Structures are given as structure tokens and as C-alpha cells.
PDB file of C-alpha atoms and ligand atoms in Angstrom:
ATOM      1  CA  UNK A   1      83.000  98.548 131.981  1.00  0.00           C
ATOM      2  CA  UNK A   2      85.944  99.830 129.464  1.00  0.00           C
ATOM      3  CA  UNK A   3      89.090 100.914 130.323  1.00  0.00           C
ATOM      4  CA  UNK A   4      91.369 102.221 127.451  1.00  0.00           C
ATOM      5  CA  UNK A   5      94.545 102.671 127.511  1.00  0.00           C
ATOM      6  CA  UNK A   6      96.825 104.466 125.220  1.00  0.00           C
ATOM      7  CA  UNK A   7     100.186 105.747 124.426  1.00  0.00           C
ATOM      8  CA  UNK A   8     102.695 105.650 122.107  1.00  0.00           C
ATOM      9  CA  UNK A   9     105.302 102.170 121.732  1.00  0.00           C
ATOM     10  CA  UNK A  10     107.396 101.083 124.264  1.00  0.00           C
ATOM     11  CA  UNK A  11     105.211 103.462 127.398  1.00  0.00           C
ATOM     12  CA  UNK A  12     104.431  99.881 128.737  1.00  0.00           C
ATOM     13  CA  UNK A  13     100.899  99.600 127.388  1.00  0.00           C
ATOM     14  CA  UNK A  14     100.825  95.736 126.678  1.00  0.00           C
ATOM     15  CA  UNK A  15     101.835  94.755 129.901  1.00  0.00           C
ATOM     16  CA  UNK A  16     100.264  96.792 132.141  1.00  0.00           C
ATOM     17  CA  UNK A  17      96.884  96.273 130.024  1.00  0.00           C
ATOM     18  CA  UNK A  18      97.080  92.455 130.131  1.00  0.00           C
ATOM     19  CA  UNK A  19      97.928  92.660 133.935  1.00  0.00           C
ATOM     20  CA  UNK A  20      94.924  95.092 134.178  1.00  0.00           C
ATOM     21  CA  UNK A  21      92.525  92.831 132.518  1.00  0.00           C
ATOM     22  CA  UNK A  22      93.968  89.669 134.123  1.00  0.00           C
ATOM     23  CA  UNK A  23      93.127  91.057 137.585  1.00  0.00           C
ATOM     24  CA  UNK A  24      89.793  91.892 136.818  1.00  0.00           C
ATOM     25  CA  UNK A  25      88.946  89.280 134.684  1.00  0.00           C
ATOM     26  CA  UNK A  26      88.062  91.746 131.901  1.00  0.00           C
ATOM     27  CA  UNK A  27      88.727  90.800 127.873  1.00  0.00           C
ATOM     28  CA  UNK A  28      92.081  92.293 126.882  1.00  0.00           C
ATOM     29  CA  UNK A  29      91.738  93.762 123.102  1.00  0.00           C
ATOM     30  CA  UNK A  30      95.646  94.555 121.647  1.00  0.00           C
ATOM     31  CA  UNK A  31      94.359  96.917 118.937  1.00  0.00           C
ATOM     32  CA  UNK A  32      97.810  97.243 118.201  1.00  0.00           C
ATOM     33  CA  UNK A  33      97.820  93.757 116.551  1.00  0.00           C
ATOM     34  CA  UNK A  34      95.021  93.975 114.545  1.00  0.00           C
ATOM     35  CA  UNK A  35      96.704  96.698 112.692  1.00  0.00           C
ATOM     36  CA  UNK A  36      99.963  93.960 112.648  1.00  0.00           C
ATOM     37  CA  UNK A  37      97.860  91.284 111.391  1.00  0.00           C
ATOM     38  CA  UNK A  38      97.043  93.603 108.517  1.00  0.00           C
ATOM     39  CA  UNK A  39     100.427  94.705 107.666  1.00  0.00           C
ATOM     40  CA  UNK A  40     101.218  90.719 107.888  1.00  0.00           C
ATOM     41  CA  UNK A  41      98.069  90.149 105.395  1.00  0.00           C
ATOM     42  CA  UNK A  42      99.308  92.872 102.869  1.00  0.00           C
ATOM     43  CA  UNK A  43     103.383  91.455 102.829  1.00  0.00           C
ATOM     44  CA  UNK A  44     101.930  87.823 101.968  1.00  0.00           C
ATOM     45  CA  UNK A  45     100.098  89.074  99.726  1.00  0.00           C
ATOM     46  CA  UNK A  46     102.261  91.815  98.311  1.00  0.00           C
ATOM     47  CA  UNK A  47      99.860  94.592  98.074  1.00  0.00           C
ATOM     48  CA  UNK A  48     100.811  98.346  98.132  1.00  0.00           C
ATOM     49  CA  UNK A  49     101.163 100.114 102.048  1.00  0.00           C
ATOM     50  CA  UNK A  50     100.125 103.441  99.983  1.00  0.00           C
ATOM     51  CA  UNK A  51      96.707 101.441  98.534  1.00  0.00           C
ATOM     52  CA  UNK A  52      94.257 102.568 101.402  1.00  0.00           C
ATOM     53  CA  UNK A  53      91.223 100.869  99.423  1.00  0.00           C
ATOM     54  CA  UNK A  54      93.003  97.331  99.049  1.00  0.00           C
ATOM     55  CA  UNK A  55      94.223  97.069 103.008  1.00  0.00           C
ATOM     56  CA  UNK A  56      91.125  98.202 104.432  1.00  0.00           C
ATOM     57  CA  UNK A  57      89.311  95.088 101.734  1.00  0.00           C
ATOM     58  CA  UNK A  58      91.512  93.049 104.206  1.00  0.00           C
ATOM     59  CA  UNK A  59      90.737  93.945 107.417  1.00  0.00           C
ATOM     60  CA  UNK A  60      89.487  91.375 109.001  1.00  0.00           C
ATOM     61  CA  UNK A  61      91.809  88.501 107.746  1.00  0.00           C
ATOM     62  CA  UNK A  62      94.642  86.329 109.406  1.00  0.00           C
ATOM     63  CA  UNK A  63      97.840  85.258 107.732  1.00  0.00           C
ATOM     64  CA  UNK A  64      98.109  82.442 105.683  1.00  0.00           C
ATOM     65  CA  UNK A  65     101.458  81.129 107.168  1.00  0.00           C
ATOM     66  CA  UNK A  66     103.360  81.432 110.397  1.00  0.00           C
ATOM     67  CA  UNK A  67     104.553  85.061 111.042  1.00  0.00           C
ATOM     68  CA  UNK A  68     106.392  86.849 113.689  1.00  0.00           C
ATOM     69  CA  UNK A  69     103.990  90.320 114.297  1.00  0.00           C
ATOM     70  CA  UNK A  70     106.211  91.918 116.537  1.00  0.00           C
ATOM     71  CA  UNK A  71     109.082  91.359 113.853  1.00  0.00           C
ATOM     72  CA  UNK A  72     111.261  94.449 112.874  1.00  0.00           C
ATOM     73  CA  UNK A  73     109.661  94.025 109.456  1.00  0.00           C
ATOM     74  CA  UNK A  74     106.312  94.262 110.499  1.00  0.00           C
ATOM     75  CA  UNK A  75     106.846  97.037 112.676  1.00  0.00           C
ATOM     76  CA  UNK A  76     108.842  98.708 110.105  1.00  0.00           C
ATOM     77  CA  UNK A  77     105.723  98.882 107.849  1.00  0.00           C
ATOM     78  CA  UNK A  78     102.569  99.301 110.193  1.00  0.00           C
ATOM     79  CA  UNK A  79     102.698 102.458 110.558  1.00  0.00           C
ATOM     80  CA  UNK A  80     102.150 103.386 106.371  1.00  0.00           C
ATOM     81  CA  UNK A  81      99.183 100.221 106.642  1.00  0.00           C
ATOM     82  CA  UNK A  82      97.252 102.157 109.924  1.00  0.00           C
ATOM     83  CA  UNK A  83      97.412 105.598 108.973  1.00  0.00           C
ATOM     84  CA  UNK A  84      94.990 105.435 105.873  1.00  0.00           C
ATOM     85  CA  UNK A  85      91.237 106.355 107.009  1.00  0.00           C
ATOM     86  CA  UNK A  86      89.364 103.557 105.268  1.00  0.00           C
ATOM     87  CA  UNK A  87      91.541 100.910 107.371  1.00  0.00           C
ATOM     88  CA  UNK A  88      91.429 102.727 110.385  1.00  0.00           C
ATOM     89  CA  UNK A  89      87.197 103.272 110.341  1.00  0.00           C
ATOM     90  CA  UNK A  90      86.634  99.361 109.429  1.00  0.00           C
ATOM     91  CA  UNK A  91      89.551  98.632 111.953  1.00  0.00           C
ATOM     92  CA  UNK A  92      87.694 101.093 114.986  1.00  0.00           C
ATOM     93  CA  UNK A  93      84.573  99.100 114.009  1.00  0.00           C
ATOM     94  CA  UNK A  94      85.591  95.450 114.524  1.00  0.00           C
ATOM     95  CA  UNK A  95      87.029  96.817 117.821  1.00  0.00           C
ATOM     96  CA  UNK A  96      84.096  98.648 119.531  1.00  0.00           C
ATOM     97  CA  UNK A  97      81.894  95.115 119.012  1.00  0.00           C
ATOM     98  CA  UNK A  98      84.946  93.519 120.842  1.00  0.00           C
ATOM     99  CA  UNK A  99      84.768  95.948 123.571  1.00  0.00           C
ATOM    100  CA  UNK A 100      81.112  95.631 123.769  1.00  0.00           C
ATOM    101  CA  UNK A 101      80.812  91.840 124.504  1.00  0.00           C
ATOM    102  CA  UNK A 102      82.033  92.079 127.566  1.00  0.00           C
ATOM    103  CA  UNK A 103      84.000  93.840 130.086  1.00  0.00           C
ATOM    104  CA  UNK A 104      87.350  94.860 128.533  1.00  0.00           C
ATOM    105  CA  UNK A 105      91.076  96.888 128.597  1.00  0.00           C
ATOM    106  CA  UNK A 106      91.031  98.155 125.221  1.00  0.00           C
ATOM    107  CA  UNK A 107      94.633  99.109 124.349  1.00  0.00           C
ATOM    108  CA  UNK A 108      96.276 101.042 121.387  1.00  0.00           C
ATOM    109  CA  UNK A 109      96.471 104.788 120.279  1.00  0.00           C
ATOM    110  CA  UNK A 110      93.342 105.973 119.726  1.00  0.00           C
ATOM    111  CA  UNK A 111      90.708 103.644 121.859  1.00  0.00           C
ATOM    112  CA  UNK A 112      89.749 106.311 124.365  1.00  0.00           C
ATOM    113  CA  UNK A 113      89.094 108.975 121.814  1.00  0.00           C
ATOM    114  CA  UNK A 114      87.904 107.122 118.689  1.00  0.00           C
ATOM    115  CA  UNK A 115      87.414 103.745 119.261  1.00  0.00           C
ATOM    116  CA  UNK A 116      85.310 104.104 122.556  1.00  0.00           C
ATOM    117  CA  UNK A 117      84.988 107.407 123.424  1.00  0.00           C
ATOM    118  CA  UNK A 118      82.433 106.543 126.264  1.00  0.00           C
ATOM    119  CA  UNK A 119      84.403 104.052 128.067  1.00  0.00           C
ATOM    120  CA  UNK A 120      84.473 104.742 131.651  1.00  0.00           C
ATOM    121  CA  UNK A 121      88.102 104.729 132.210  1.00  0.00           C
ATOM    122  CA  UNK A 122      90.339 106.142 130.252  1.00  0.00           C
ATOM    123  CA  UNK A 123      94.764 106.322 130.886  1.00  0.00           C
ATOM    124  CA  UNK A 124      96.848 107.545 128.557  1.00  0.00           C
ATOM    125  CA  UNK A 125     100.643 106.221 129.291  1.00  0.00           C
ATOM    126  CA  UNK A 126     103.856 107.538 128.260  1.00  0.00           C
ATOM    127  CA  UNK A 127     107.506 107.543 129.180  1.00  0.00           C
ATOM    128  CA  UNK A 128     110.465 109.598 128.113  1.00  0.00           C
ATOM    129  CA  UNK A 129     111.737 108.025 124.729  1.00  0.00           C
ATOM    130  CA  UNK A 130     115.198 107.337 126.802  1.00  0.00           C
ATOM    131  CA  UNK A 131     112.887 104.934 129.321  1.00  0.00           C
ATOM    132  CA  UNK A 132     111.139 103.696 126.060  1.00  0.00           C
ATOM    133  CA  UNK A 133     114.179 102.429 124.227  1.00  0.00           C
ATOM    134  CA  UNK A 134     115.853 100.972 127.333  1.00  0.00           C
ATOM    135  CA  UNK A 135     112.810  98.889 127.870  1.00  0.00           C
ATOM    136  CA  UNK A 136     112.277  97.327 124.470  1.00  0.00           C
ATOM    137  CA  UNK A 137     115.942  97.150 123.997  1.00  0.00           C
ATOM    138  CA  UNK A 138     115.919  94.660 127.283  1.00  0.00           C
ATOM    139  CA  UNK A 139     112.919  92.802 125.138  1.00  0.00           C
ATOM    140  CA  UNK A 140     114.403  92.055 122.049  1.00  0.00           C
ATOM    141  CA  UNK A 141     117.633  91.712 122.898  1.00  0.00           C
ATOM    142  CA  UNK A 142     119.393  95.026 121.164  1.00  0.00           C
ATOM    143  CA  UNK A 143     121.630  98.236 121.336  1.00  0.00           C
ATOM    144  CA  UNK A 144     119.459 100.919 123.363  1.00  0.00           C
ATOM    145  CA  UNK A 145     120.228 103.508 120.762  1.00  0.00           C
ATOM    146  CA  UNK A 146     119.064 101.670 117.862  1.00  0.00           C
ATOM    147  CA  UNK A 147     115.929 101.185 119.298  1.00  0.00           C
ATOM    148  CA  UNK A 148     115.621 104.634 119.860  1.00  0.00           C
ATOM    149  CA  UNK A 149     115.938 105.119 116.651  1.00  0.00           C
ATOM    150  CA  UNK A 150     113.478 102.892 115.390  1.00  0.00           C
ATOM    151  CA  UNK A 151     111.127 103.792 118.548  1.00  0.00           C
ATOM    152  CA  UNK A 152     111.234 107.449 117.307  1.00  0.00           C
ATOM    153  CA  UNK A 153     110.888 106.996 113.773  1.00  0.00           C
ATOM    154  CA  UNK A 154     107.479 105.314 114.794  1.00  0.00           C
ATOM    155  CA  UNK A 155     106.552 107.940 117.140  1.00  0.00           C
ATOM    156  CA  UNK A 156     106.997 110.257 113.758  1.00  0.00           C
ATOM    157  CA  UNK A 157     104.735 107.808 111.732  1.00  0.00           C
ATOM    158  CA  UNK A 158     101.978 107.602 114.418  1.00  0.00           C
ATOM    159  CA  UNK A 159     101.682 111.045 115.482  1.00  0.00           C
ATOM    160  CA  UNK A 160      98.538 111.304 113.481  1.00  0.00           C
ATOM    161  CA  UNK A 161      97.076 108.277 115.296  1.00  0.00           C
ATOM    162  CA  UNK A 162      98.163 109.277 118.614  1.00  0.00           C
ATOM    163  CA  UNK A 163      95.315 110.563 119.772  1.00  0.00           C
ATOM    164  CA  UNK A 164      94.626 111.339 123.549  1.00  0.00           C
ATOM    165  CA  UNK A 165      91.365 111.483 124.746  1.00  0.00           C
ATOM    166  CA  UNK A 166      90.741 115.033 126.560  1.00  0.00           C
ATOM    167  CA  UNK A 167      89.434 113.493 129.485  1.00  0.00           C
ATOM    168  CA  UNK A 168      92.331 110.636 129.415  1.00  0.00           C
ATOM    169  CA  UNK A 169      94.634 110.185 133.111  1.00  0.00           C
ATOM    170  CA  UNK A 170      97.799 110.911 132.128  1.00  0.00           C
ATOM    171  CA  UNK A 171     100.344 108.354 133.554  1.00  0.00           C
ATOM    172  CA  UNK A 172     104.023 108.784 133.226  1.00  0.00           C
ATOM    173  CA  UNK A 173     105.784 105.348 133.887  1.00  0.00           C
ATOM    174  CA  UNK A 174     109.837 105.828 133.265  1.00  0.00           C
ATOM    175  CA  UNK A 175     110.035 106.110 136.667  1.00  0.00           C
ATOM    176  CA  UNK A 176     107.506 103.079 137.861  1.00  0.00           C
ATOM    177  CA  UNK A 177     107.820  99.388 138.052  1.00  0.00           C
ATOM    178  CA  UNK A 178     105.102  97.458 136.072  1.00  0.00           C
ATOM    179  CA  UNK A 179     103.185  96.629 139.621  1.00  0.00           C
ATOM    180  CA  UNK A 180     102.901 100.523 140.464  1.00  0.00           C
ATOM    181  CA  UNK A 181     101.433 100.974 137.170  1.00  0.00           C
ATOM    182  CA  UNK A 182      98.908  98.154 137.322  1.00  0.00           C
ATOM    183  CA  UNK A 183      98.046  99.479 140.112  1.00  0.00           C
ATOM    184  CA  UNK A 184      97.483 103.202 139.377  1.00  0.00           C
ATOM    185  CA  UNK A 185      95.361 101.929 136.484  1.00  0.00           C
ATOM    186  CA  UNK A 186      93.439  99.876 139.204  1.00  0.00           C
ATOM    187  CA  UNK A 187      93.117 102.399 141.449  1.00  0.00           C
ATOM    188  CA  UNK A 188      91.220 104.598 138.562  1.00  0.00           C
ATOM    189  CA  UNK A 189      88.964 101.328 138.184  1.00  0.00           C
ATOM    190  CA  UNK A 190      87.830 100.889 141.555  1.00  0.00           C
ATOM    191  CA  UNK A 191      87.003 105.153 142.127  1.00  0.00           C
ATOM    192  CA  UNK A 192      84.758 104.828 138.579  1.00  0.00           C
ATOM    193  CA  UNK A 193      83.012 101.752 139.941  1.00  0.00           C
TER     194      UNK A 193
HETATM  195  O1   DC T   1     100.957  98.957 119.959  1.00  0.00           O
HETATM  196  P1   DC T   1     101.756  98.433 118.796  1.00  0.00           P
HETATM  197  O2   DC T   1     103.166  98.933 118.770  1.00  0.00           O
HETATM  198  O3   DC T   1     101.690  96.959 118.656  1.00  0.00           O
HETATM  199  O4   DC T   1     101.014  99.048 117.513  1.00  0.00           O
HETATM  200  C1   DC T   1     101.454  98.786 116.216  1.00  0.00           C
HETATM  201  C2   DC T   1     101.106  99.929 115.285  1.00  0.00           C
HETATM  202  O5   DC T   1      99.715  99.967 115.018  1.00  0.00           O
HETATM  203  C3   DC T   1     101.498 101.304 115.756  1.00  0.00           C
HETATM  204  O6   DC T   1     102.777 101.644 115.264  1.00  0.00           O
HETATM  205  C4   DC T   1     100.421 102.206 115.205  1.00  0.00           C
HETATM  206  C5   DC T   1      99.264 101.304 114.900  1.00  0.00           C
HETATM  207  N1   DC T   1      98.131 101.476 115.794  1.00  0.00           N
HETATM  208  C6   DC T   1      97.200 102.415 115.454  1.00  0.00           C
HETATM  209  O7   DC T   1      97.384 103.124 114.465  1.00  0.00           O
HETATM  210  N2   DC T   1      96.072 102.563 116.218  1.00  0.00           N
HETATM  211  C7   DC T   1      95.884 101.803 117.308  1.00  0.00           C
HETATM  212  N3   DC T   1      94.766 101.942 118.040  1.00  0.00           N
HETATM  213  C8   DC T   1      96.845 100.837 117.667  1.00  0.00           C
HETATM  214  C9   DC T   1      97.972 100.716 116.899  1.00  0.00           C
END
């Protein structure tokens, strides 16, 4: 089976994915990271965020050197690197044979409607911007407010990728603990089994 789960950053994806897939035993897939290890790639290397033909020649490749993808630098940039359609088909393609080895939580912004638009399961999370920013401000360590900005100023340079499957459960988690999430997610599981 494939569960996909989507949303934009800081709605609690990663966690309650890996939690998903842990209690299932399924293959977690952090789409998100793929599209970090690119940006990564492209800052070694210095090439262009605006040269859609030379990022998506790269897809595909690690960093040479040691590299912190969750970085404020990295994040800064991903968005420009993800949003070009050459990178993004080559990307969705390297992810759907992940998904199809095995069972697998596929998580990012566009799995359940681009990336695997059959999967069986399909959650789209959110949370109010205010629950976002508190969340990752906890995480790394910062002012609430200035990662709001930063949170929103993604949100602005993903909206294209955002992309909600129609037929996607909608799960709002500001108000939730990580365990009632999981477990809404595995609830969903266990009545498409
Ligand atoms: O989930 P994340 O914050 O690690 O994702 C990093 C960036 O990658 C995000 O800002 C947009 C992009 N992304 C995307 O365009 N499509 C996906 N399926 C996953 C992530």
C-alpha cells in the first residue's frame, strides 16, 4: 500500500510520516529532501537556481562534502531549485519507483496528486501558520516570529507545488499532539485495508 501525506512546512509532516511508517513497517520516502539534496548539489557546485535545465541534469546526485539540509541556507533556496518543471518531472520519477518497491509513507507536497496519484491513502496536513512557527521555532531553537516569517515566505514560494489531491483527508493538527495524529493517519490505514 501507499499512503501520502502532504502539506505545507512546519504542519508536522516528517514526524507523523516517520511514526506512520515505523508502525507499520512501511518505507518512509522524505520527498522533501530530495529536492534539499538538489539545492545542496547546485550551491557546491555554484550553478544558477533560475537554470531549470542544469538542476534537473543533477537530480539524482548527493553532495560532495558534509552539509546541513535542513540549514536556513538550504531552505532559503529550495524553493527557486523545486519549482522548475524539468526538476520536478525527473524528481516525481525517481520517487514513484521508491514508492513502488515496497510498502511506503510517501511525504512532501505533491505525492498524492502527482507523484502517486493512485495510492490508497491519501492525508493532506496543515496547521494555522501561528501553530507552524511555534513548532519549528521549539526545533531550531529561534524567535517564533522570525520563523513565521521565513515559514510564510516559503508557503509563498511553494504555493505552486502545494498541490492537494481532491480526494486527500484533510487533517488539521494545531490543536493535536503528534500521537493523535499518528493515529488519525492510522486509523485511515486500517479502514482502506
Ligand atoms: O518538506 P520540506 O520542507 O523538507 O521540503 C523542502 C522544499 O522542497 C519545500 O520548500 C518545497 C519542496 N518540495 C516540493 O516542491 N515538492 C515536494 N513533494 C516536496 C518538497
Amino acid at each position: 500500500m501507499v499512503i501520502t501525506i502532504d502539506g505545507p512546512a512546519g504542519a508536522g509532516k516528517s514526524t507523523v510520516a516517520r511514526a506512520v511508517a515505523d508502525r507499520l513497517g512501511y518505507m518512509y520516502v522524505d520527498t522533501g529532501l530530495m529536492y534539499r539534496e538538489l539545492t545542496a548539489v547546485a550551491m557546491e557546485r555554484g550553478v544558477d537556481p533560475g537554470d531549470g535545465d542544469a538542476l534537473a541534469a543533477l537530480v539524482g546526485e548527493a553532495p560532495a562534502g558534509p552539509v546541513d539540509l535542513r540549514s536556513e541556507a538550504v531552505s532559503a533556496r529550495v524553493s527557486a531549485v523545486s519549482r522548475h518543471p524539468q526538476v520536478r518531472q525527473r524528481m516525481r520519477a525517481r520517487q514513484r519507483e521508491r514508492a513502488l518497491v515496497r510498502d511506503a509513507v510517501l511525504e512532501g507536497r505533491d505525492t498524492g496528486s502527482r507523484v502517486c496519484p493512485d495510492a490508497e491513502v491519501k492525508v493532506y496536513l496543515t496547521a494555522s501558520l501561528e501553530a507552524r512557527a511555534a513548532r519549528r521555532a521549539v526545533d531550531l531553537g529561534l524567535a517564533t516570529d522570525e520563523v513565521g516569517r521565513t515559514i510564510a515566505a516559503r508557503d509563498r514560494g511553494d504555493a505552486e507545488q502545494l498541490a492537494p489531491a481532491p480526494d486527500a483527508h484533510v487533517i488539521d493538527t494545531s490543536g493535536l499532539t503528534v500521537a493523535e495524529a499518528v493515529d488519525a493517519v492510522v486509523r485511515l490505514v486500517e479502514a482502506a485495508a
